[in-house]
Amino acid sequence: GAVVSQHPSWVICKSGTSVKIECRSLDFQATTMFWYRQFPKQSLMLMATSNEGSKATYEQGVEKDKFLINHASLTLSTLTVTSAHPEDSSFYICSARGTSDYEQYFGPGTRLTVT
Amino acid sequence: GQNIDQPTEMTATEGAIVQINCTYQTSGFNGLFWYQQHAGEAPTFLSYNVLDGLEEKGRFSSFLSRSKGYSYLLLKELQMKDSASYLCAVSESNYQLIWGAGTKLIIKP
């Protein structure tokens, strides 16, 4: 149990375009989802926390107008990178937590390359 | 402030034992996690400690001392596939995880 999927697993896009990444909890209801970014050889950086039906809480330094997060249901959260630039190229990972869980269950990650 | 420290890199020999330390200073504490992350992959859960003491799970054990703000991950009978980064993370009262930078473990034959 406790499976989280992400789609797509990798994407290449041109500078200036927008990319949407989906995160789904397949067998549990995720009351809270977290979006992380990881640059090569660095640790995970929390970008934002989202609770179903409410606005996401962004970490300091993360532009909420550039990284749009929608947690519309208990099983789906999306991250849209708007007007992507090459410096947005990174590994984006989501995780989800159920109501009574202490553990965060991670998706497999999405590798974004902006050319 | 919030701070989690762990060594940047460690090297060990196949079949041996290695201990990866983690010290933390956080405003709240709701448990400490250890995750394993292979290059290019998402982290996978290894252990969770919320009370003091040792939790053993197969070849992996994790220890916590809340009074000292200290934890370690102990890996026994090392295998080549254990080469990975090991991430220490502390859950604060709001269930967000504060992450250490990770320890890259290199296993040599």
mmCIF file with all atom_site columns, C-alpha atoms in Angstrom:
data_model
loop_
_atom_site.group_PDB
_atom_site.id
_atom_site.type_symbol
_atom_site.label_atom_id
_atom_site.label_alt_id
_atom_site.label_comp_id
_atom_site.label_asym_id
_atom_site.label_entity_id
_atom_site.label_seq_id
_atom_site.pdbx_PDB_ins_code
_atom_site.Cartn_x
_atom_site.Cartn_y
_atom_site.Cartn_z
_atom_site.occupancy
_atom_site.B_iso_or_equiv
_atom_site.pdbx_formal_charge
_atom_site.auth_seq_id
_atom_site.auth_comp_id
_atom_site.auth_asym_id
_atom_site.auth_atom_id
_atom_site.pdbx_PDB_model_num
ATOM 1   C CA . GLY A 1 1   ? 0.000  0.000  0.000   1.00 0.00 ? 1   GLY A CA 1
ATOM 2   C CA . ALA A 1 2   ? 0.835  3.724  0.133   1.00 0.00 ? 2   ALA A CA 1
ATOM 3   C CA . VAL A 1 3   ? 1.835  4.181  -3.485  1.00 0.00 ? 3   VAL A CA 1
ATOM 4   C CA . VAL A 1 4   ? 2.396  7.604  -4.989  1.00 0.00 ? 4   VAL A CA 1
ATOM 5   C CA . SER A 1 5   ? 2.772  8.105  -8.713  1.00 0.00 ? 5   SER A CA 1
ATOM 6   C CA . GLN A 1 6   ? 4.068  11.043 -10.700 1.00 0.00 ? 6   GLN A CA 1
ATOM 7   C CA . HIS A 1 7   ? 3.527  11.905 -14.321 1.00 0.00 ? 7   HIS A CA 1
ATOM 8   C CA . PRO A 1 8   ? 5.479  12.473 -16.447 1.00 0.00 ? 8   PRO A CA 1
ATOM 9   C CA . SER A 1 9   ? 8.645  10.789 -15.226 1.00 0.00 ? 9   SER A CA 1
ATOM 10  C CA . TRP A 1 10  ? 10.694 13.071 -17.442 1.00 0.00 ? 10  TRP A CA 1
ATOM 11  C CA . VAL A 1 11  ? 9.952  16.034 -19.688 1.00 0.00 ? 11  VAL A CA 1
ATOM 12  C CA . ILE A 1 12  ? 11.926 18.309 -21.987 1.00 0.00 ? 12  ILE A CA 1
ATOM 13  C CA . CYS A 1 13  ? 10.415 21.670 -22.804 1.00 0.00 ? 13  CYS A CA 1
ATOM 14  C CA . LYS A 1 14  ? 11.447 24.907 -24.458 1.00 0.00 ? 14  LYS A CA 1
ATOM 15  C CA . SER A 1 15  ? 12.196 28.038 -22.521 1.00 0.00 ? 15  SER A CA 1
ATOM 16  C CA . GLY A 1 16  ? 9.084  30.134 -21.976 1.00 0.00 ? 16  GLY A CA 1
ATOM 17  C CA . THR A 1 17  ? 6.607  27.265 -22.056 1.00 0.00 ? 17  THR A CA 1
ATOM 18  C CA . SER A 1 18  ? 4.690  25.800 -19.110 1.00 0.00 ? 18  SER A CA 1
ATOM 19  C CA . VAL A 1 19  ? 4.876  22.269 -17.787 1.00 0.00 ? 19  VAL A CA 1
ATOM 20  C CA . LYS A 1 20  ? 2.382  20.465 -15.550 1.00 0.00 ? 20  LYS A CA 1
ATOM 21  C CA . ILE A 1 21  ? 3.440  17.631 -13.248 1.00 0.00 ? 21  ILE A CA 1
ATOM 22  C CA . GLU A 1 22  ? 0.847  15.387 -11.632 1.00 0.00 ? 22  GLU A CA 1
ATOM 23  C CA . CYS A 1 23  ? 1.169  13.632 -8.304  1.00 0.00 ? 23  CYS A CA 1
ATOM 24  C CA . ARG A 1 24  ? -1.353 10.966 -7.358  1.00 0.00 ? 24  ARG A CA 1
ATOM 25  C CA . SER A 1 25  ? -1.851 8.851  -4.264  1.00 0.00 ? 25  SER A CA 1
ATOM 26  C CA . LEU A 1 26  ? -3.063 5.550  -5.678  1.00 0.00 ? 26  LEU A CA 1
ATOM 27  C CA . ASP A 1 27  ? -4.342 3.659  -2.650  1.00 0.00 ? 27  ASP A CA 1
ATOM 28  C CA . PHE A 1 28  ? -4.865 6.202  0.096   1.00 0.00 ? 28  PHE A CA 1
ATOM 29  C CA . GLN A 1 29  ? -6.271 9.659  0.642   1.00 0.00 ? 29  GLN A CA 1
ATOM 30  C CA . ALA A 1 30  ? -3.537 12.260 0.882   1.00 0.00 ? 30  ALA A CA 1
ATOM 31  C CA . THR A 1 31  ? -4.628 15.107 3.085   1.00 0.00 ? 31  THR A CA 1
ATOM 32  C CA . THR A 1 32  ? -1.267 16.782 2.646   1.00 0.00 ? 32  THR A CA 1
ATOM 33  C CA . MET A 1 33  ? 1.093  16.761 -0.301  1.00 0.00 ? 33  MET A CA 1
ATOM 34  C CA . PHE A 1 34  ? 4.572  18.179 -0.460  1.00 0.00 ? 34  PHE A CA 1
ATOM 35  C CA . TRP A 1 35  ? 6.530  19.330 -3.504  1.00 0.00 ? 35  TRP A CA 1
ATOM 36  C CA . TYR A 1 36  ? 10.309 19.172 -3.461  1.00 0.00 ? 36  TYR A CA 1
ATOM 37  C CA . ARG A 1 37  ? 13.025 20.159 -5.872  1.00 0.00 ? 37  ARG A CA 1
ATOM 38  C CA . GLN A 1 38  ? 16.444 18.585 -5.965  1.00 0.00 ? 38  GLN A CA 1
ATOM 39  C CA . PHE A 1 39  ? 19.426 19.857 -7.923  1.00 0.00 ? 39  PHE A CA 1
ATOM 40  C CA . PRO A 1 40  ? 22.302 17.478 -8.730  1.00 0.00 ? 40  PRO A CA 1
ATOM 41  C CA . LYS A 1 41  ? 24.318 16.426 -5.698  1.00 0.00 ? 41  LYS A CA 1
ATOM 42  C CA . GLN A 1 42  ? 22.144 18.486 -3.375  1.00 0.00 ? 42  GLN A CA 1
ATOM 43  C CA . SER A 1 43  ? 19.553 17.532 -0.819  1.00 0.00 ? 43  SER A CA 1
ATOM 44  C CA . LEU A 1 44  ? 15.807 17.858 -1.166  1.00 0.00 ? 44  LEU A CA 1
ATOM 45  C CA . MET A 1 45  ? 14.444 21.387 -1.024  1.00 0.00 ? 45  MET A CA 1
ATOM 46  C CA . LEU A 1 46  ? 10.847 21.766 0.077   1.00 0.00 ? 46  LEU A CA 1
ATOM 47  C CA . MET A 1 47  ? 9.026  24.096 -2.294  1.00 0.00 ? 47  MET A CA 1
ATOM 48  C CA . ALA A 1 48  ? 5.509  24.034 -0.907  1.00 0.00 ? 48  ALA A CA 1
ATOM 49  C CA . THR A 1 49  ? 2.990  22.185 1.211   1.00 0.00 ? 49  THR A CA 1
ATOM 50  C CA . SER A 1 50  ? -0.552 21.762 0.037   1.00 0.00 ? 50  SER A CA 1
ATOM 51  C CA . ASN A 1 51  ? -3.660 20.594 1.825   1.00 0.00 ? 51  ASN A CA 1
ATOM 52  C CA . GLU A 1 52  ? -6.683 19.404 -0.112  1.00 0.00 ? 52  GLU A CA 1
ATOM 53  C CA . GLY A 1 53  ? -9.059 22.217 -0.912  1.00 0.00 ? 53  GLY A CA 1
ATOM 54  C CA . SER A 1 54  ? -6.882 25.046 0.345   1.00 0.00 ? 54  SER A CA 1
ATOM 55  C CA . LYS A 1 55  ? -4.096 27.208 -1.010  1.00 0.00 ? 55  LYS A CA 1
ATOM 56  C CA . ALA A 1 56  ? -0.576 25.892 -0.905  1.00 0.00 ? 56  ALA A CA 1
ATOM 57  C CA . THR A 1 57  ? 1.934  27.242 1.571   1.00 0.00 ? 57  THR A CA 1
ATOM 58  C CA . TYR A 1 58  ? 5.149  28.171 -0.202  1.00 0.00 ? 58  TYR A CA 1
ATOM 59  C CA . GLU A 1 59  ? 8.607  28.157 1.301   1.00 0.00 ? 59  GLU A CA 1
ATOM 60  C CA . GLN A 1 60  ? 10.595 31.339 1.419   1.00 0.00 ? 60  GLN A CA 1
ATOM 61  C CA . GLY A 1 61  ? 12.157 32.142 -1.911  1.00 0.00 ? 61  GLY A CA 1
ATOM 62  C CA . VAL A 1 62  ? 9.746  30.042 -3.987  1.00 0.00 ? 62  VAL A CA 1
ATOM 63  C CA . GLU A 1 63  ? 7.656  32.145 -6.375  1.00 0.00 ? 63  GLU A CA 1
ATOM 64  C CA . LYS A 1 64  ? 4.034  31.137 -6.029  1.00 0.00 ? 64  LYS A CA 1
ATOM 65  C CA . ASP A 1 65  ? 3.106  32.747 -9.362  1.00 0.00 ? 65  ASP A CA 1
ATOM 66  C CA . LYS A 1 66  ? 5.740  30.716 -11.153 1.00 0.00 ? 66  LYS A CA 1
ATOM 67  C CA . PHE A 1 67  ? 5.118  27.375 -9.444  1.00 0.00 ? 67  PHE A CA 1
ATOM 68  C CA . LEU A 1 68  ? 1.356  26.915 -9.397  1.00 0.00 ? 68  LEU A CA 1
ATOM 69  C CA . ILE A 1 69  ? 0.101  24.177 -7.104  1.00 0.00 ? 69  ILE A CA 1
ATOM 70  C CA . ASN A 1 70  ? -3.408 22.784 -7.158  1.00 0.00 ? 70  ASN A CA 1
ATOM 71  C CA . HIS A 1 71  ? -4.545 20.138 -4.676  1.00 0.00 ? 71  HIS A CA 1
ATOM 72  C CA . ALA A 1 72  ? -8.061 19.696 -5.973  1.00 0.00 ? 72  ALA A CA 1
ATOM 73  C CA . SER A 1 73  ? -8.795 16.270 -4.543  1.00 0.00 ? 73  SER A CA 1
ATOM 74  C CA . LEU A 1 74  ? -7.563 13.907 -1.862  1.00 0.00 ? 74  LEU A CA 1
ATOM 75  C CA . THR A 1 75  ? -5.658 11.889 -4.450  1.00 0.00 ? 75  THR A CA 1
ATOM 76  C CA . LEU A 1 76  ? -4.283 14.478 -6.859  1.00 0.00 ? 76  LEU A CA 1
ATOM 77  C CA . SER A 1 77  ? -1.987 17.468 -6.677  1.00 0.00 ? 77  SER A CA 1
ATOM 78  C CA . THR A 1 78  ? -0.449 19.248 -9.645  1.00 0.00 ? 78  THR A CA 1
ATOM 79  C CA . LEU A 1 79  ? 2.580  21.488 -9.964  1.00 0.00 ? 79  LEU A CA 1
ATOM 80  C CA . THR A 1 80  ? 2.723  23.767 -12.994 1.00 0.00 ? 80  THR A CA 1
ATOM 81  C CA . VAL A 1 81  ? 6.025  25.411 -13.810 1.00 0.00 ? 81  VAL A CA 1
ATOM 82  C CA . THR A 1 82  ? 5.047  28.515 -15.758 1.00 0.00 ? 82  THR A CA 1
ATOM 83  C CA . SER A 1 83  ? 7.315  30.276 -18.232 1.00 0.00 ? 83  SER A CA 1
ATOM 84  C CA . ALA A 1 84  ? 10.046 27.753 -17.613 1.00 0.00 ? 84  ALA A CA 1
ATOM 85  C CA . HIS A 1 85  ? 13.693 28.764 -17.864 1.00 0.00 ? 85  HIS A CA 1
ATOM 86  C CA . PRO A 1 86  ? 16.823 26.599 -18.069 1.00 0.00 ? 86  PRO A CA 1
ATOM 87  C CA . GLU A 1 87  ? 17.545 27.273 -14.385 1.00 0.00 ? 87  GLU A CA 1
ATOM 88  C CA . ASP A 1 88  ? 14.247 25.508 -13.554 1.00 0.00 ? 88  ASP A CA 1
ATOM 89  C CA . SER A 1 89  ? 15.749 22.274 -14.848 1.00 0.00 ? 89  SER A CA 1
ATOM 90  C CA . SER A 1 90  ? 15.732 19.964 -11.860 1.00 0.00 ? 90  SER A CA 1
ATOM 91  C CA . PHE A 1 91  ? 14.338 16.798 -10.319 1.00 0.00 ? 91  PHE A CA 1
ATOM 92  C CA . TYR A 1 92  ? 10.868 17.499 -8.919  1.00 0.00 ? 92  TYR A CA 1
ATOM 93  C CA . ILE A 1 93  ? 9.557  15.062 -6.319  1.00 0.00 ? 93  ILE A CA 1
ATOM 94  C CA . CYS A 1 94  ? 6.189  14.980 -4.610  1.00 0.00 ? 94  CYS A CA 1
ATOM 95  C CA . SER A 1 95  ? 5.295  13.210 -1.410  1.00 0.00 ? 95  SER A CA 1
ATOM 96  C CA . ALA A 1 96  ? 1.978  12.559 0.260   1.00 0.00 ? 96  ALA A CA 1
ATOM 97  C CA . ARG A 1 97  ? 0.809  11.985 3.791   1.00 0.00 ? 97  ARG A CA 1
ATOM 98  C CA . GLY A 1 98  ? -2.432 10.392 4.920   1.00 0.00 ? 98  GLY A CA 1
ATOM 99  C CA . THR A 1 99  ? -4.583 11.608 7.783   1.00 0.00 ? 99  THR A CA 1
ATOM 100 C CA . SER A 1 100 ? -3.119 9.338  10.417  1.00 0.00 ? 100 SER A CA 1
ATOM 101 C CA . ASP A 1 101 ? 0.316  8.808  8.944   1.00 0.00 ? 101 ASP A CA 1
ATOM 102 C CA . TYR A 1 102 ? 3.574  10.162 10.206  1.00 0.00 ? 102 TYR A CA 1
ATOM 103 C CA . GLU A 1 103 ? 5.418  9.004  7.117   1.00 0.00 ? 103 GLU A CA 1
ATOM 104 C CA . GLN A 1 104 ? 5.630  10.819 3.821   1.00 0.00 ? 104 GLN A CA 1
ATOM 105 C CA . TYR A 1 105 ? 5.326  8.549  0.813   1.00 0.00 ? 105 TYR A CA 1
ATOM 106 C CA . PHE A 1 106 ? 7.372  9.711  -2.130  1.00 0.00 ? 106 PHE A CA 1
ATOM 107 C CA . GLY A 1 107 ? 6.562  9.644  -5.800  1.00 0.00 ? 107 GLY A CA 1
ATOM 108 C CA . PRO A 1 108 ? 9.258  8.491  -8.229  1.00 0.00 ? 108 PRO A CA 1
ATOM 109 C CA . GLY A 1 109 ? 10.108 12.035 -9.288  1.00 0.00 ? 109 GLY A CA 1
ATOM 110 C CA . THR A 1 110 ? 9.950  14.021 -12.525 1.00 0.00 ? 110 THR A CA 1
ATOM 111 C CA . ARG A 1 111 ? 13.102 15.144 -14.281 1.00 0.00 ? 111 ARG A CA 1
ATOM 112 C CA . LEU A 1 112 ? 12.517 18.466 -16.013 1.00 0.00 ? 112 LEU A CA 1
ATOM 113 C CA . THR A 1 113 ? 14.933 19.781 -18.621 1.00 0.00 ? 113 THR A CA 1
ATOM 114 C CA . VAL A 1 114 ? 14.318 23.240 -20.060 1.00 0.00 ? 114 VAL A CA 1
ATOM 115 C CA . THR A 1 115 ? 16.194 24.004 -23.269 1.00 0.00 ? 115 THR A CA 1
ATOM 116 C CA . GLY B 2 1   ? 16.962 27.991 14.238  1.00 0.00 ? 1   GLY B CA 1
ATOM 117 C CA . GLN B 2 2   ? 16.681 24.734 12.405  1.00 0.00 ? 2   GLN B CA 1
ATOM 118 C CA . ASN B 2 3   ? 19.774 22.729 11.625  1.00 0.00 ? 3   ASN B CA 1
ATOM 119 C CA . ILE B 2 4   ? 20.487 19.145 10.727  1.00 0.00 ? 4   ILE B CA 1
ATOM 120 C CA . ASP B 2 5   ? 24.068 17.948 10.350  1.00 0.00 ? 5   ASP B CA 1
ATOM 121 C CA . GLN B 2 6   ? 25.360 14.728 8.865   1.00 0.00 ? 6   GLN B CA 1
ATOM 122 C CA . PRO B 2 7   ? 28.662 13.849 7.223   1.00 0.00 ? 7   PRO B CA 1
ATOM 123 C CA . THR B 2 8   ? 28.901 14.623 3.541   1.00 0.00 ? 8   THR B CA 1
ATOM 124 C CA . GLU B 2 9   ? 30.483 11.360 2.488   1.00 0.00 ? 9   GLU B CA 1
ATOM 125 C CA . MET B 2 10  ? 31.581 8.062  3.992   1.00 0.00 ? 10  MET B CA 1
ATOM 126 C CA . THR B 2 11  ? 33.381 5.049  2.581   1.00 0.00 ? 11  THR B CA 1
ATOM 127 C CA . ALA B 2 12  ? 33.057 1.490  3.824   1.00 0.00 ? 12  ALA B CA 1
ATOM 128 C CA . THR B 2 13  ? 33.946 -2.026 2.716   1.00 0.00 ? 13  THR B CA 1
ATOM 129 C CA . GLU B 2 14  ? 31.537 -4.663 1.520   1.00 0.00 ? 14  GLU B CA 1
ATOM 130 C CA . GLY B 2 15  ? 30.531 -6.934 4.400   1.00 0.00 ? 15  GLY B CA 1
ATOM 131 C CA . ALA B 2 16  ? 31.489 -4.398 7.055   1.00 0.00 ? 16  ALA B CA 1
ATOM 132 C CA . ILE B 2 17  ? 29.411 -2.187 9.371   1.00 0.00 ? 17  ILE B CA 1
ATOM 133 C CA . VAL B 2 18  ? 28.990 1.560  9.029   1.00 0.00 ? 18  VAL B CA 1
ATOM 134 C CA . GLN B 2 19  ? 27.351 4.128  11.294  1.00 0.00 ? 19  GLN B CA 1
ATOM 135 C CA . ILE B 2 20  ? 26.008 7.388  9.863   1.00 0.00 ? 20  ILE B CA 1
ATOM 136 C CA . ASN B 2 21  ? 25.448 10.094 12.466  1.00 0.00 ? 21  ASN B CA 1
ATOM 137 C CA . CYS B 2 22  ? 22.922 12.902 12.442  1.00 0.00 ? 22  CYS B CA 1
ATOM 138 C CA . THR B 2 23  ? 22.603 15.773 14.887  1.00 0.00 ? 23  THR B CA 1
ATOM 139 C CA . TYR B 2 24  ? 19.682 18.163 14.858  1.00 0.00 ? 24  TYR B CA 1
ATOM 140 C CA . GLN B 2 25  ? 18.369 21.390 16.320  1.00 0.00 ? 25  GLN B CA 1
ATOM 141 C CA . THR B 2 26  ? 14.722 22.091 15.539  1.00 0.00 ? 26  THR B CA 1
ATOM 142 C CA . SER B 2 27  ? 11.972 24.152 17.090  1.00 0.00 ? 27  SER B CA 1
ATOM 143 C CA . GLY B 2 28  ? 9.684  21.144 17.404  1.00 0.00 ? 28  GLY B CA 1
ATOM 144 C CA . PHE B 2 29  ? 10.096 17.395 17.297  1.00 0.00 ? 29  PHE B CA 1
ATOM 145 C CA . ASN B 2 30  ? 7.642  14.809 16.071  1.00 0.00 ? 30  ASN B CA 1
ATOM 146 C CA . GLY B 2 31  ? 10.063 12.111 15.035  1.00 0.00 ? 31  GLY B CA 1
ATOM 147 C CA . LEU B 2 32  ? 13.207 11.490 13.000  1.00 0.00 ? 32  LEU B CA 1
ATOM 148 C CA . PHE B 2 33  ? 13.333 9.702  9.688   1.00 0.00 ? 33  PHE B CA 1
ATOM 149 C CA . TRP B 2 34  ? 16.050 8.042  7.699   1.00 0.00 ? 34  TRP B CA 1
ATOM 150 C CA . TYR B 2 35  ? 15.629 7.717  3.948   1.00 0.00 ? 35  TYR B CA 1
ATOM 151 C CA . GLN B 2 36  ? 17.796 6.065  1.313   1.00 0.00 ? 36  GLN B CA 1
ATOM 152 C CA . GLN B 2 37  ? 18.178 7.711  -2.062  1.00 0.00 ? 37  GLN B CA 1
ATOM 153 C CA . HIS B 2 38  ? 19.916 6.167  -5.050  1.00 0.00 ? 38  HIS B CA 1
ATOM 154 C CA . ALA B 2 39  ? 21.184 8.538  -7.707  1.00 0.00 ? 39  ALA B CA 1
ATOM 155 C CA . GLY B 2 40  ? 18.384 9.758  -9.960  1.00 0.00 ? 40  GLY B CA 1
ATOM 156 C CA . GLU B 2 41  ? 15.658 8.204  -7.843  1.00 0.00 ? 41  GLU B CA 1
ATOM 157 C CA . ALA B 2 42  ? 13.257 9.436  -5.185  1.00 0.00 ? 42  ALA B CA 1
ATOM 158 C CA . PRO B 2 43  ? 13.954 8.726  -1.498  1.00 0.00 ? 43  PRO B CA 1
ATOM 159 C CA . THR B 2 44  ? 12.699 5.503  0.032   1.00 0.00 ? 44  THR B CA 1
ATOM 160 C CA . PHE B 2 45  ? 11.748 5.175  3.685   1.00 0.00 ? 45  PHE B CA 1
ATOM 161 C CA . LEU B 2 46  ? 14.111 3.286  5.982   1.00 0.00 ? 46  LEU B CA 1
ATOM 162 C CA . SER B 2 47  ? 13.155 4.088  9.561   1.00 0.00 ? 47  SER B CA 1
ATOM 163 C CA . TYR B 2 48  ? 11.260 6.323  11.951  1.00 0.00 ? 48  TYR B CA 1
ATOM 164 C CA . ASN B 2 49  ? 12.191 7.033  15.584  1.00 0.00 ? 49  ASN B CA 1
ATOM 165 C CA . VAL B 2 50  ? 10.093 9.117  17.926  1.00 0.00 ? 50  VAL B CA 1
ATOM 166 C CA . LEU B 2 51  ? 11.161 7.601  21.258  1.00 0.00 ? 51  LEU B CA 1
ATOM 167 C CA . ASP B 2 52  ? 14.691 7.195  22.577  1.00 0.00 ? 52  ASP B CA 1
ATOM 168 C CA . GLY B 2 53  ? 16.426 3.952  21.817  1.00 0.00 ? 53  GLY B CA 1
ATOM 169 C CA . LEU B 2 54  ? 17.314 1.575  19.064  1.00 0.00 ? 54  LEU B CA 1
ATOM 170 C CA . GLU B 2 55  ? 14.973 0.340  16.339  1.00 0.00 ? 55  GLU B CA 1
ATOM 171 C CA . GLU B 2 56  ? 16.223 -2.672 14.438  1.00 0.00 ? 56  GLU B CA 1
ATOM 172 C CA . LYS B 2 57  ? 14.960 -3.697 11.030  1.00 0.00 ? 57  LYS B CA 1
ATOM 173 C CA . GLY B 2 58  ? 16.996 -6.397 9.356   1.00 0.00 ? 58  GLY B CA 1
ATOM 174 C CA . ARG B 2 59  ? 20.447 -5.159 8.420   1.00 0.00 ? 59  ARG B CA 1
ATOM 175 C CA . PHE B 2 60  ? 19.502 -1.577 9.276   1.00 0.00 ? 60  PHE B CA 1
ATOM 176 C CA . SER B 2 61  ? 19.111 -0.095 12.755  1.00 0.00 ? 61  SER B CA 1
ATOM 177 C CA . SER B 2 62  ? 18.369 3.447  13.832  1.00 0.00 ? 62  SER B CA 1
ATOM 178 C CA . PHE B 2 63  ? 19.036 5.052  17.195  1.00 0.00 ? 63  PHE B CA 1
ATOM 179 C CA . LEU B 2 64  ? 17.632 8.211  18.723  1.00 0.00 ? 64  LEU B CA 1
ATOM 180 C CA . SER B 2 65  ? 18.542 10.332 21.744  1.00 0.00 ? 65  SER B CA 1
ATOM 181 C CA . ARG B 2 66  ? 16.156 13.258 22.007  1.00 0.00 ? 66  ARG B CA 1
ATOM 182 C CA . SER B 2 67  ? 18.015 14.892 24.901  1.00 0.00 ? 67  SER B CA 1
ATOM 183 C CA . LYS B 2 68  ? 21.189 14.994 22.819  1.00 0.00 ? 68  LYS B CA 1
ATOM 184 C CA . GLY B 2 69  ? 19.519 15.832 19.518  1.00 0.00 ? 69  GLY B CA 1
ATOM 185 C CA . TYR B 2 70  ? 21.309 12.866 18.021  1.00 0.00 ? 70  TYR B CA 1
ATOM 186 C CA . SER B 2 71  ? 20.542 9.891  15.836  1.00 0.00 ? 71  SER B CA 1
ATOM 187 C CA . TYR B 2 72  ? 22.507 7.326  13.927  1.00 0.00 ? 72  TYR B CA 1
ATOM 188 C CA . LEU B 2 73  ? 21.774 4.814  11.183  1.00 0.00 ? 73  LEU B CA 1
ATOM 189 C CA . LEU B 2 74  ? 23.686 1.571  11.455  1.00 0.00 ? 74  LEU B CA 1
ATOM 190 C CA . LEU B 2 75  ? 24.106 -0.606 8.385   1.00 0.00 ? 75  LEU B CA 1
ATOM 191 C CA . LYS B 2 76  ? 25.429 -4.134 8.855   1.00 0.00 ? 76  LYS B CA 1
ATOM 192 C CA . GLU B 2 77  ? 26.753 -6.697 6.366   1.00 0.00 ? 77  GLU B CA 1
ATOM 193 C CA . LEU B 2 78  ? 27.173 -4.010 3.765   1.00 0.00 ? 78  LEU B CA 1
ATOM 194 C CA . GLN B 2 79  ? 26.334 -4.864 0.187   1.00 0.00 ? 79  GLN B CA 1
ATOM 195 C CA . MET B 2 80  ? 27.326 -3.021 -2.977  1.00 0.00 ? 80  MET B CA 1
ATOM 196 C CA . LYS B 2 81  ? 23.681 -2.054 -3.507  1.00 0.00 ? 81  LYS B CA 1
ATOM 197 C CA . ASP B 2 82  ? 23.833 -0.065 -0.252  1.00 0.00 ? 82  ASP B CA 1
ATOM 198 C CA . SER B 2 83  ? 25.872 2.566  -2.094  1.00 0.00 ? 83  SER B CA 1
ATOM 199 C CA . ALA B 2 84  ? 23.503 5.534  -1.966  1.00 0.00 ? 84  ALA B CA 1
ATOM 200 C CA . SER B 2 85  ? 22.821 8.777  -0.167  1.00 0.00 ? 85  SER B CA 1
ATOM 201 C CA . TYR B 2 86  ? 21.269 8.510  3.278   1.00 0.00 ? 86  TYR B CA 1
ATOM 202 C CA . LEU B 2 87  ? 19.061 11.390 4.325   1.00 0.00 ? 87  LEU B CA 1
ATOM 203 C CA . CYS B 2 88  ? 18.234 12.298 7.905   1.00 0.00 ? 88  CYS B CA 1
ATOM 204 C CA . ALA B 2 89  ? 15.017 14.289 8.341   1.00 0.00 ? 89  ALA B CA 1
ATOM 205 C CA . VAL B 2 90  ? 13.215 15.630 11.390  1.00 0.00 ? 90  VAL B CA 1
ATOM 206 C CA . SER B 2 91  ? 9.470  16.089 11.537  1.00 0.00 ? 91  SER B CA 1
ATOM 207 C CA . GLU B 2 92  ? 8.457  19.223 13.343  1.00 0.00 ? 92  GLU B CA 1
ATOM 208 C CA . SER B 2 93  ? 5.072  19.617 14.977  1.00 0.00 ? 93  SER B CA 1
ATOM 209 C CA . ASN B 2 94  ? 3.429  20.630 11.691  1.00 0.00 ? 94  ASN B CA 1
ATOM 210 C CA . TYR B 2 95  ? 4.587  17.386 10.052  1.00 0.00 ? 95  TYR B CA 1
ATOM 211 C CA . GLN B 2 96  ? 6.882  19.144 7.625   1.00 0.00 ? 96  GLN B CA 1
ATOM 212 C CA . LEU B 2 97  ? 10.212 17.448 7.282   1.00 0.00 ? 97  LEU B CA 1
ATOM 213 C CA . ILE B 2 98  ? 13.439 19.341 7.830   1.00 0.00 ? 98  ILE B CA 1
ATOM 214 C CA . TRP B 2 99  ? 16.069 17.599 5.726   1.00 0.00 ? 99  TRP B CA 1
ATOM 215 C CA . GLY B 2 100 ? 19.765 17.107 6.237   1.00 0.00 ? 100 GLY B CA 1
ATOM 216 C CA . ALA B 2 101 ? 22.031 17.452 3.207   1.00 0.00 ? 101 ALA B CA 1
ATOM 217 C CA . GLY B 2 102 ? 22.509 13.697 3.040   1.00 0.00 ? 102 GLY B CA 1
ATOM 218 C CA . THR B 2 103 ? 25.477 11.382 3.457   1.00 0.00 ? 103 THR B CA 1
ATOM 219 C CA . LYS B 2 104 ? 26.844 9.754  0.342   1.00 0.00 ? 104 LYS B CA 1
ATOM 220 C CA . LEU B 2 105 ? 27.915 6.233  1.240   1.00 0.00 ? 105 LEU B CA 1
ATOM 221 C CA . ILE B 2 106 ? 30.470 4.567  -1.025  1.00 0.00 ? 106 ILE B CA 1
ATOM 222 C CA . ILE B 2 107 ? 30.889 0.823  -0.684  1.00 0.00 ? 107 ILE B CA 1
ATOM 223 C CA . LYS B 2 108 ? 34.153 -0.699 -1.895  1.00 0.00 ? 108 LYS B CA 1
ATOM 224 C CA . PRO B 2 109 ? 34.676 -4.400 -2.634  1.00 0.00 ? 109 PRO B CA 1
#
